[in-house]
Short mmCIF file of C-alpha atoms and ligand atoms in Angstrom, two decimals:
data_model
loop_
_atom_site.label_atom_id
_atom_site.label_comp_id
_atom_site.label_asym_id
_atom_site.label_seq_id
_atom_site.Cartn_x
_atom_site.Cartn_y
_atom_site.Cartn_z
CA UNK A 1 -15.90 -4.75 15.66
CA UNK A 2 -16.39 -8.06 14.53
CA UNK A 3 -16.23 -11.70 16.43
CA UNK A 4 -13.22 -14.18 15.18
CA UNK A 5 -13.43 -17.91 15.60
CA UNK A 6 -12.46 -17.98 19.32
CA UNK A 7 -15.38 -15.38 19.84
CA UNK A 8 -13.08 -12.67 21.18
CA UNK A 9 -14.20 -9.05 19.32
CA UNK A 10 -11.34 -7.87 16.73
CA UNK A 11 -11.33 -4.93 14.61
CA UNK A 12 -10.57 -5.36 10.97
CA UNK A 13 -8.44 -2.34 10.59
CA UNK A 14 -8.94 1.38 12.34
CA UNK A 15 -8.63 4.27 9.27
CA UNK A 16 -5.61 6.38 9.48
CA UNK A 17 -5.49 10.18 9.08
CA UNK A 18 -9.46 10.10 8.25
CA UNK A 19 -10.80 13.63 8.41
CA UNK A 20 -7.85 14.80 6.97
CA UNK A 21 -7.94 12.28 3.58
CA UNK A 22 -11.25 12.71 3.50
CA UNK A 23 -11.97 16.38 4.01
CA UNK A 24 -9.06 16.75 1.81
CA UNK A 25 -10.98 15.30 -1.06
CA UNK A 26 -13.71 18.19 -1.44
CA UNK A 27 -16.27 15.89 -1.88
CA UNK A 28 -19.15 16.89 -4.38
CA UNK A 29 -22.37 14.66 -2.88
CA UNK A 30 -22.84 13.97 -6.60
CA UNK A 31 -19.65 13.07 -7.76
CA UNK A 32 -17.93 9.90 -8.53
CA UNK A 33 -14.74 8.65 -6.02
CA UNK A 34 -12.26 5.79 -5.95
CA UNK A 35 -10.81 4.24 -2.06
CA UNK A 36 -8.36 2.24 -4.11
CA UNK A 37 -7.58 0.22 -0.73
CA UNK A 38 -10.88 -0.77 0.76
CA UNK A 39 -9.36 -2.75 3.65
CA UNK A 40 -11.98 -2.67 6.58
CA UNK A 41 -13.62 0.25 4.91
CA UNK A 42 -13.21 2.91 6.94
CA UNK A 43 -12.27 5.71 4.43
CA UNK A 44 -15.08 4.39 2.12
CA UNK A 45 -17.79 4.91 4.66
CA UNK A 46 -16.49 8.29 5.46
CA UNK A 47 -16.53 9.21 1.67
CA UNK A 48 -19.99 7.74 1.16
CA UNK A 49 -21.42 10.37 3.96
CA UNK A 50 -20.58 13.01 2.12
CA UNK A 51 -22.33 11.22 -1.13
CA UNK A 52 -26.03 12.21 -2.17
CA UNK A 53 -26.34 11.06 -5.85
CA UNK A 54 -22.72 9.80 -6.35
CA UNK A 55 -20.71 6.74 -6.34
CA UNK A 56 -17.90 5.11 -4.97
CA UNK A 57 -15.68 2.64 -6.59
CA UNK A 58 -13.70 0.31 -3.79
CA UNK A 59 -10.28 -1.40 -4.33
CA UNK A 60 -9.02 -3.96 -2.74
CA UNK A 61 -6.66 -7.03 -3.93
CA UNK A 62 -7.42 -8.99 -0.79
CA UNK A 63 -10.23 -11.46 -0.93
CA UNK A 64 -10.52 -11.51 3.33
CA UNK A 65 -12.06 -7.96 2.50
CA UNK A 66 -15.37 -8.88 0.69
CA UNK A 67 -16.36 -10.04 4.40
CA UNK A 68 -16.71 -5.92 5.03
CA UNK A 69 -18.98 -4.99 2.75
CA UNK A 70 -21.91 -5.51 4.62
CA UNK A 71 -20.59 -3.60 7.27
CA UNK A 72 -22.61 -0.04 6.89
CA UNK A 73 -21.55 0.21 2.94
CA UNK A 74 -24.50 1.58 1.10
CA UNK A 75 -24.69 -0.90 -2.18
CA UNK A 76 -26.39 1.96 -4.00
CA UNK A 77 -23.81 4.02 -4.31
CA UNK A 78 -20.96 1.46 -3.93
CA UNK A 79 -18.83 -0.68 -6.65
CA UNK A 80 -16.56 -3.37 -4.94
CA UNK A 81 -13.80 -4.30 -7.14
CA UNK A 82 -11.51 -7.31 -6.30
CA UNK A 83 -8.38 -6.34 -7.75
CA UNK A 84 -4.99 -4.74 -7.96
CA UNK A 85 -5.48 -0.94 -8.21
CA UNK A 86 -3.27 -0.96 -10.91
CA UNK A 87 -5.48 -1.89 -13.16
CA UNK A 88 -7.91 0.91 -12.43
CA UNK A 89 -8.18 2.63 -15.79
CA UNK A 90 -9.57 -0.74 -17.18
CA UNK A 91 -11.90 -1.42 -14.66
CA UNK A 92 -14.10 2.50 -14.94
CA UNK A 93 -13.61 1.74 -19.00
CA UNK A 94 -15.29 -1.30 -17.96
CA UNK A 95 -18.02 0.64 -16.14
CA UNK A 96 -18.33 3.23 -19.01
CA UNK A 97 -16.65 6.06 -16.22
CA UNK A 98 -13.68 8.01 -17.95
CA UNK A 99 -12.96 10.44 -15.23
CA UNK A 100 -13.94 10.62 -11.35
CA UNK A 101 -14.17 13.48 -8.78
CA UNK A 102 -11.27 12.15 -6.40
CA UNK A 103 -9.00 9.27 -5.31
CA UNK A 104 -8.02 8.15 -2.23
CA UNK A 105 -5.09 5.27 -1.28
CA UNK A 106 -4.02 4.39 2.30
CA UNK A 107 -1.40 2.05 1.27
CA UNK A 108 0.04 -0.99 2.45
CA UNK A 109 -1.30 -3.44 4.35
CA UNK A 110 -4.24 -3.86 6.52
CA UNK A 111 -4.36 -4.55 10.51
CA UNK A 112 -6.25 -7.72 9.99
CA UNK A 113 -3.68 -8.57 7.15
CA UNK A 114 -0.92 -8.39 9.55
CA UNK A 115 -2.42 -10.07 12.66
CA UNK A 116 -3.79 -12.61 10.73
CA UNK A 117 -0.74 -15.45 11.52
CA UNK A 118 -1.58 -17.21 8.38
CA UNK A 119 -0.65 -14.60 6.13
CA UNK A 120 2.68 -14.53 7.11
CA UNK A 121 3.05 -10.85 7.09
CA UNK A 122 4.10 -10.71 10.71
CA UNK A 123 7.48 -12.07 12.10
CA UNK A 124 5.51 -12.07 15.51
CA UNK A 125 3.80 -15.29 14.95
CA UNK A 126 4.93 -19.36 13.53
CA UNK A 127 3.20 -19.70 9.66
CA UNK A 128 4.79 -19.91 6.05
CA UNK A 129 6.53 -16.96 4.66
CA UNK A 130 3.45 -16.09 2.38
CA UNK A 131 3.09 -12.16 2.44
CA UNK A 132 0.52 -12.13 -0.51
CA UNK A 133 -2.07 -9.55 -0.30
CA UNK A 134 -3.48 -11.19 -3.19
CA UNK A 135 -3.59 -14.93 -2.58
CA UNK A 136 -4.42 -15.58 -6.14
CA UNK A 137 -0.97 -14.81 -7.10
CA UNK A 138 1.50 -17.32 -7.36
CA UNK A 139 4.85 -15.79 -6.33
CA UNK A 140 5.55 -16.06 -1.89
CA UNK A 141 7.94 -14.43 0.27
CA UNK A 142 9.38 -18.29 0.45
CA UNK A 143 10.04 -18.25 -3.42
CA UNK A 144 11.88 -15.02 -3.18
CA UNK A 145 14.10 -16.64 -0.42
CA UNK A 146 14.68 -19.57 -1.85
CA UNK A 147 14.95 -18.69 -5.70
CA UNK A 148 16.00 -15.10 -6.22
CA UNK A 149 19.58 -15.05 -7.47
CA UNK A 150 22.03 -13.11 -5.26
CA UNK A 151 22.12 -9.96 -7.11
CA UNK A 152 18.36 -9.62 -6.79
CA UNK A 153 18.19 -10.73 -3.06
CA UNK A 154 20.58 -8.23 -2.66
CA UNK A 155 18.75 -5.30 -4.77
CA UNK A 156 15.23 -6.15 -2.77
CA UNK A 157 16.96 -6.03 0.81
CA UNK A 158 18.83 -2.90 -0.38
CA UNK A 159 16.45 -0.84 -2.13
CA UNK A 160 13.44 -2.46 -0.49
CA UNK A 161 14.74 -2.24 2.97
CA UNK A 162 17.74 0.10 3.20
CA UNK A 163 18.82 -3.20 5.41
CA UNK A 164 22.65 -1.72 6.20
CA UNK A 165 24.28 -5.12 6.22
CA UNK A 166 22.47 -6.21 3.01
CA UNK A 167 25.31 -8.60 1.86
CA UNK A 168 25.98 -10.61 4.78
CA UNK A 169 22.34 -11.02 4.83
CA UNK A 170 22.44 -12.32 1.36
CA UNK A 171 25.24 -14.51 1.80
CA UNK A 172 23.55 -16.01 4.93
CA UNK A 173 20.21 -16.61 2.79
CA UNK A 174 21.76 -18.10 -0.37
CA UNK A 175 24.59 -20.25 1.79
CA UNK A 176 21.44 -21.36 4.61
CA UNK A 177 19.22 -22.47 1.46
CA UNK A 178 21.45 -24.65 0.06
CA UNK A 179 20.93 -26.90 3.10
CA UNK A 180 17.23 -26.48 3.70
CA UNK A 181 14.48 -25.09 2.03
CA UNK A 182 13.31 -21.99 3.68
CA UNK A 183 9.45 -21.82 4.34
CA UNK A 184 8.25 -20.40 7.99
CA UNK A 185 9.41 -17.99 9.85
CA UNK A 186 11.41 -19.66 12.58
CA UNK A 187 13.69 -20.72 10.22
CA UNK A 188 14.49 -17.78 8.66
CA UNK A 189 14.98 -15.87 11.72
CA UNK A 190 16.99 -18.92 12.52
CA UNK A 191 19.13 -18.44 9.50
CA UNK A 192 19.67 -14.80 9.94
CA UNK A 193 20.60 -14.59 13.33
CA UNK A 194 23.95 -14.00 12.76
CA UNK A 195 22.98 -11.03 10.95
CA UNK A 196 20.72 -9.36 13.48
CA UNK A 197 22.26 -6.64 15.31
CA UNK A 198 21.81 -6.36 18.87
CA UNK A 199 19.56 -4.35 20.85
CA UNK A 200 17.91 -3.51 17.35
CA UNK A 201 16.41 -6.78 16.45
CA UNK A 202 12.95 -5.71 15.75
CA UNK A 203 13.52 -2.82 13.73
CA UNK A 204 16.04 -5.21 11.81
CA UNK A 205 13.91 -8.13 10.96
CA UNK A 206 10.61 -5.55 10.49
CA UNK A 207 13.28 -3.86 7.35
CA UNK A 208 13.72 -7.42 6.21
CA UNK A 209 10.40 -8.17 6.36
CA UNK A 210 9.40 -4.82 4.05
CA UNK A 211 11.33 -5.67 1.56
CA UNK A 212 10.01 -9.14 1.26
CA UNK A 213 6.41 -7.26 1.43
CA UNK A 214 7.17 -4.50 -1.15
CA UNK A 215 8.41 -7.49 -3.51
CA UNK A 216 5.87 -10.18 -3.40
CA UNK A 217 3.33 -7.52 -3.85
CA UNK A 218 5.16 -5.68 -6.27
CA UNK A 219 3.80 -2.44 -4.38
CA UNK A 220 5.95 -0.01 -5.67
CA UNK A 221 5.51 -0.80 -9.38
CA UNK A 222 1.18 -0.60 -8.61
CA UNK A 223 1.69 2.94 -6.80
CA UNK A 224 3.70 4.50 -9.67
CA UNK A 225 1.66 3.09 -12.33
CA UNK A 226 -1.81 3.79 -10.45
CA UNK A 227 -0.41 7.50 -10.07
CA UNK A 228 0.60 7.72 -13.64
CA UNK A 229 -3.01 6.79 -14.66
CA UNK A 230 -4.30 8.86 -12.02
CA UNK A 231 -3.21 12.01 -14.31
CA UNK A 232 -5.87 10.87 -16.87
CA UNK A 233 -8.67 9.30 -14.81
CA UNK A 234 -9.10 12.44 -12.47
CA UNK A 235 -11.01 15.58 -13.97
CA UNK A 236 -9.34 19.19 -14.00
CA UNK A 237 -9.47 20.21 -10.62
CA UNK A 238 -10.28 17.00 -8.95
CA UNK A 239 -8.16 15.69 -6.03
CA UNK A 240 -5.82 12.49 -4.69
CA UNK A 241 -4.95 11.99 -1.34
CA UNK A 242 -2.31 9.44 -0.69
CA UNK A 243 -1.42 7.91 2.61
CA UNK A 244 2.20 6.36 2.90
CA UNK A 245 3.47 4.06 5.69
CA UNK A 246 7.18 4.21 4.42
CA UNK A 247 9.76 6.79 2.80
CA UNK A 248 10.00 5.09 -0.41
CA UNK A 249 6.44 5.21 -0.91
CA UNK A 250 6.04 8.87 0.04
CA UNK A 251 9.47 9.50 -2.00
CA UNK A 252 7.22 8.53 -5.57
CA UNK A 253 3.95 10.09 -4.49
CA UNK A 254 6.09 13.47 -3.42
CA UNK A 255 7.84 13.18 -6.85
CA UNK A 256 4.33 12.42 -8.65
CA UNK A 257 2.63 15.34 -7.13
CA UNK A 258 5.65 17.36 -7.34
CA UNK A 259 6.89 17.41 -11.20
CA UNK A 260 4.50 14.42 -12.63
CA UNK A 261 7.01 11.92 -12.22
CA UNK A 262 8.38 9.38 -10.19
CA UNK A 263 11.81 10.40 -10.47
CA UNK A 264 10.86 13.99 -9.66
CA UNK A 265 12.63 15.55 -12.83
CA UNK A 266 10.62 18.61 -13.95
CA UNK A 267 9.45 17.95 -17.49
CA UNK A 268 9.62 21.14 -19.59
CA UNK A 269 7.32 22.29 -22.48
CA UNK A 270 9.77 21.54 -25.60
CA UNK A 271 8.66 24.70 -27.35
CA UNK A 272 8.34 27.31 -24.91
CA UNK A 273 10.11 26.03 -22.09
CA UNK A 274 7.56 26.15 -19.58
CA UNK A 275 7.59 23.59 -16.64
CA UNK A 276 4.57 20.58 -17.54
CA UNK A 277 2.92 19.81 -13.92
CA UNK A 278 0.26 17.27 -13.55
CA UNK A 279 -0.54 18.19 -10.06
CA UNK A 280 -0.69 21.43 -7.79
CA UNK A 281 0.40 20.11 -4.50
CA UNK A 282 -2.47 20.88 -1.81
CA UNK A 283 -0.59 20.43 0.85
CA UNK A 284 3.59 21.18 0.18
CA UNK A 285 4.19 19.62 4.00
CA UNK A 286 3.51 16.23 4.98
CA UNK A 287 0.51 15.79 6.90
CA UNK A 288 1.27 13.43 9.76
CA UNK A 289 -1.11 12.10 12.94
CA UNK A 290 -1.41 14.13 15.87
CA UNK A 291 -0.22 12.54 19.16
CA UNK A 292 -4.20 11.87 20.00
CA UNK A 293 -4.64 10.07 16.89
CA UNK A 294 -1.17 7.87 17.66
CA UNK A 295 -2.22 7.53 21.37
CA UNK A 296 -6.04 5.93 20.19
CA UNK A 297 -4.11 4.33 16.71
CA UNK A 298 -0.51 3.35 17.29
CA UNK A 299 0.05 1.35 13.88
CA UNK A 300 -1.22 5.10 12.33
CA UNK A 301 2.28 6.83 13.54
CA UNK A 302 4.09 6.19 10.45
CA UNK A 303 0.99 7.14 7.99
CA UNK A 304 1.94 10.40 5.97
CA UNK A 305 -0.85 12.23 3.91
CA UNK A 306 -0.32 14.03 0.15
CA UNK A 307 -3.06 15.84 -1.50
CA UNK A 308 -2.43 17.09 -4.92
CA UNK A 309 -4.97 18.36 -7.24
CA UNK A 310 -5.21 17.84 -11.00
CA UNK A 311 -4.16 20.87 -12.81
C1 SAM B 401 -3.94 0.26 5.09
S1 SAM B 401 -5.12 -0.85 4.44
C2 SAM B 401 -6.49 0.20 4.05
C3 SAM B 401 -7.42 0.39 5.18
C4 SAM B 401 -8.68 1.15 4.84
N1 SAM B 401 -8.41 2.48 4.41
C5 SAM B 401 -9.63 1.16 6.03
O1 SAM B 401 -10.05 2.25 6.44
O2 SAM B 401 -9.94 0.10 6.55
C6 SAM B 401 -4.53 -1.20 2.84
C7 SAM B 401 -5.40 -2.13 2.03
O3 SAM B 401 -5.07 -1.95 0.66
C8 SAM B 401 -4.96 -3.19 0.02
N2 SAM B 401 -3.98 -2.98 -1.06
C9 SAM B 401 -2.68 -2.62 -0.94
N3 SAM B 401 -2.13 -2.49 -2.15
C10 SAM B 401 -3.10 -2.74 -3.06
C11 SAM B 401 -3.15 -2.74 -4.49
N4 SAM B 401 -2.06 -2.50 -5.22
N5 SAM B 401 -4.32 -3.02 -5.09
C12 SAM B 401 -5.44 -3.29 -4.34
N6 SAM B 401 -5.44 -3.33 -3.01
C13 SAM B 401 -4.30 -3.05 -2.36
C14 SAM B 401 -4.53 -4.17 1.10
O4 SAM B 401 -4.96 -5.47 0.78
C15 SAM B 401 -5.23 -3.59 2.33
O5 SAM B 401 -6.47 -4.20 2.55
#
């Protein structure tokens, strides 16, 4: 718990599904782990517990998190690494590591990054259309809106958001924009009225507001390509767990663990025919919260777990 500007006590972000990660992981108390998404963290602590000699590497792309890590995290054992996961292979070169004892990612975004009006992540509250988890980065959910060309509005909304009337809201966007420039939320929501259904407006504008998300952040370009390098950075029988909050996250990292690629196409041995797996699923169902968890947590009730090890 920490005190914001108006003095009232706010938590940064309560860890999802974090015996389960955790105790997933195996932990060796002299190993060496990666929590690719740092946010308040809550998985890190857990994972530095269970360290004796070891080390932890922390992720995150967000600078709001470096405020954290005084919070309990041991800087003996602990790395703090202010950038895109993605580019984790370069960063343990950098620290003369080539493999580690485990990975964990609880993806998306943070409670503090969606509360936080200013970031623009929530449709709840007035502010810019931002939705950069990075603020170093240049491109904004505004941009998008007002500079994508049709067929890639479209593609985002659709793929991004499985929005059902993804046209019309298209059309809407690119006819409203030619009038004003769209920059804070009660415009847009403004704009796409028309398009909202009834009786389902939240779960509408929250579909819009994914895809937005999953594009300024590029999210699922970082989670394929972290899990791709994931399948040299781990050691033989080391382990990943991955926590999803949506089903085209959980779609790669089921395809990943499944057959070693995203598109979930079973790569065979040229030669001899056999099947080439990166992974041996540890768990082959989902591992979702129980009801107490959802009860305490209830921004954890969408989080799915994978654990795969490295074959
Ligand atoms: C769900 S929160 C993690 C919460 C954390 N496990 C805890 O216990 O507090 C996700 C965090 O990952 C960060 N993040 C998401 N995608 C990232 C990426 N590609 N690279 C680095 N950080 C990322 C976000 O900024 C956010 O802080």
């Amino acid at each position: 718990m920490k005190e914001d500007e108006k003095g009232a006590m706010t938590t940064y972000h309560v860890p999802a599904l974090l015996q389960e990660s955790i105790g997933g992981l195996n932990i060796k108390s002299d190993g060496i782990y990666l929590d690719l998404t740092f946010g308040g963290g809550g998985h890190s602590r857990e994972i530095l517990k269970h360290l004796d000699t070891g080390r932890l590497i922390g992720f995150d792309q967000d600078e709001d998190v470096l405020k954290n890590l005084s919070d309990g995290v041991d800087e003996e054992h602990f790395t703090f690494v202010n950038h895109n996961f993605k580019y984790m292979r370069h960063f343990l070169r950098y620290y003369g590591i080539e493999q580690v004892d485990g990975i964990l990612a609880d993806l998306g975004v943070s409670s503090h990054e969606f509360d936080e009006a200013e970031r623009g992540f929530s449709f709840r509250f007035e502010a810019a259309l931002d939705m950069r988890m990075n603020r170093r980065s240049d491109l904004k959910a505004s941009d998008i809106l007002n500079n994508y060309d049709r067929e890639a509005l479209l593609a985002i909304f659709r793929n991004y958001g499985e929005v059902e009337n993804a046209k019309y809201l298209t059309d809407t966007i690119i006819q409203g924009r030619t009038k004003n420039e769209i920059r804070m939320t009660g415009d847009f929501l403004q704009l796409i009225a028309p398009c909202i259904p009834k009786q389902k407006e939240k779960k509408y504008v929250a579909k819009v507001y994914q895809a937005l998300r999953i594009e300024v952040n590029k999210e699922l370009d970082a989670l394929s390509e972290m899990l791709q390098q994931s399948k040299d950075v781990l050691k033989t029988g080391a382990r990943i767990s991955v926590i999803t909050y949506h089903s085209l996250e959980d779609r790669i990292v089921k395809n990943v663990f499944k057959t070693g690629n995203i598109d979930g196409i079973e790569e065979k041995d040229p030669i001899y025919g056999h099947v080439k797996k990166a992974f041996e699923e540890v768990n082959r169902k989902v591992i979702t919260p129980s009801e107490e968890e959802i009860a305490l947590n209830p921004r954890a009730r969408s989080a799915k777990l994978r654990i795969a090890e490295k074959k």
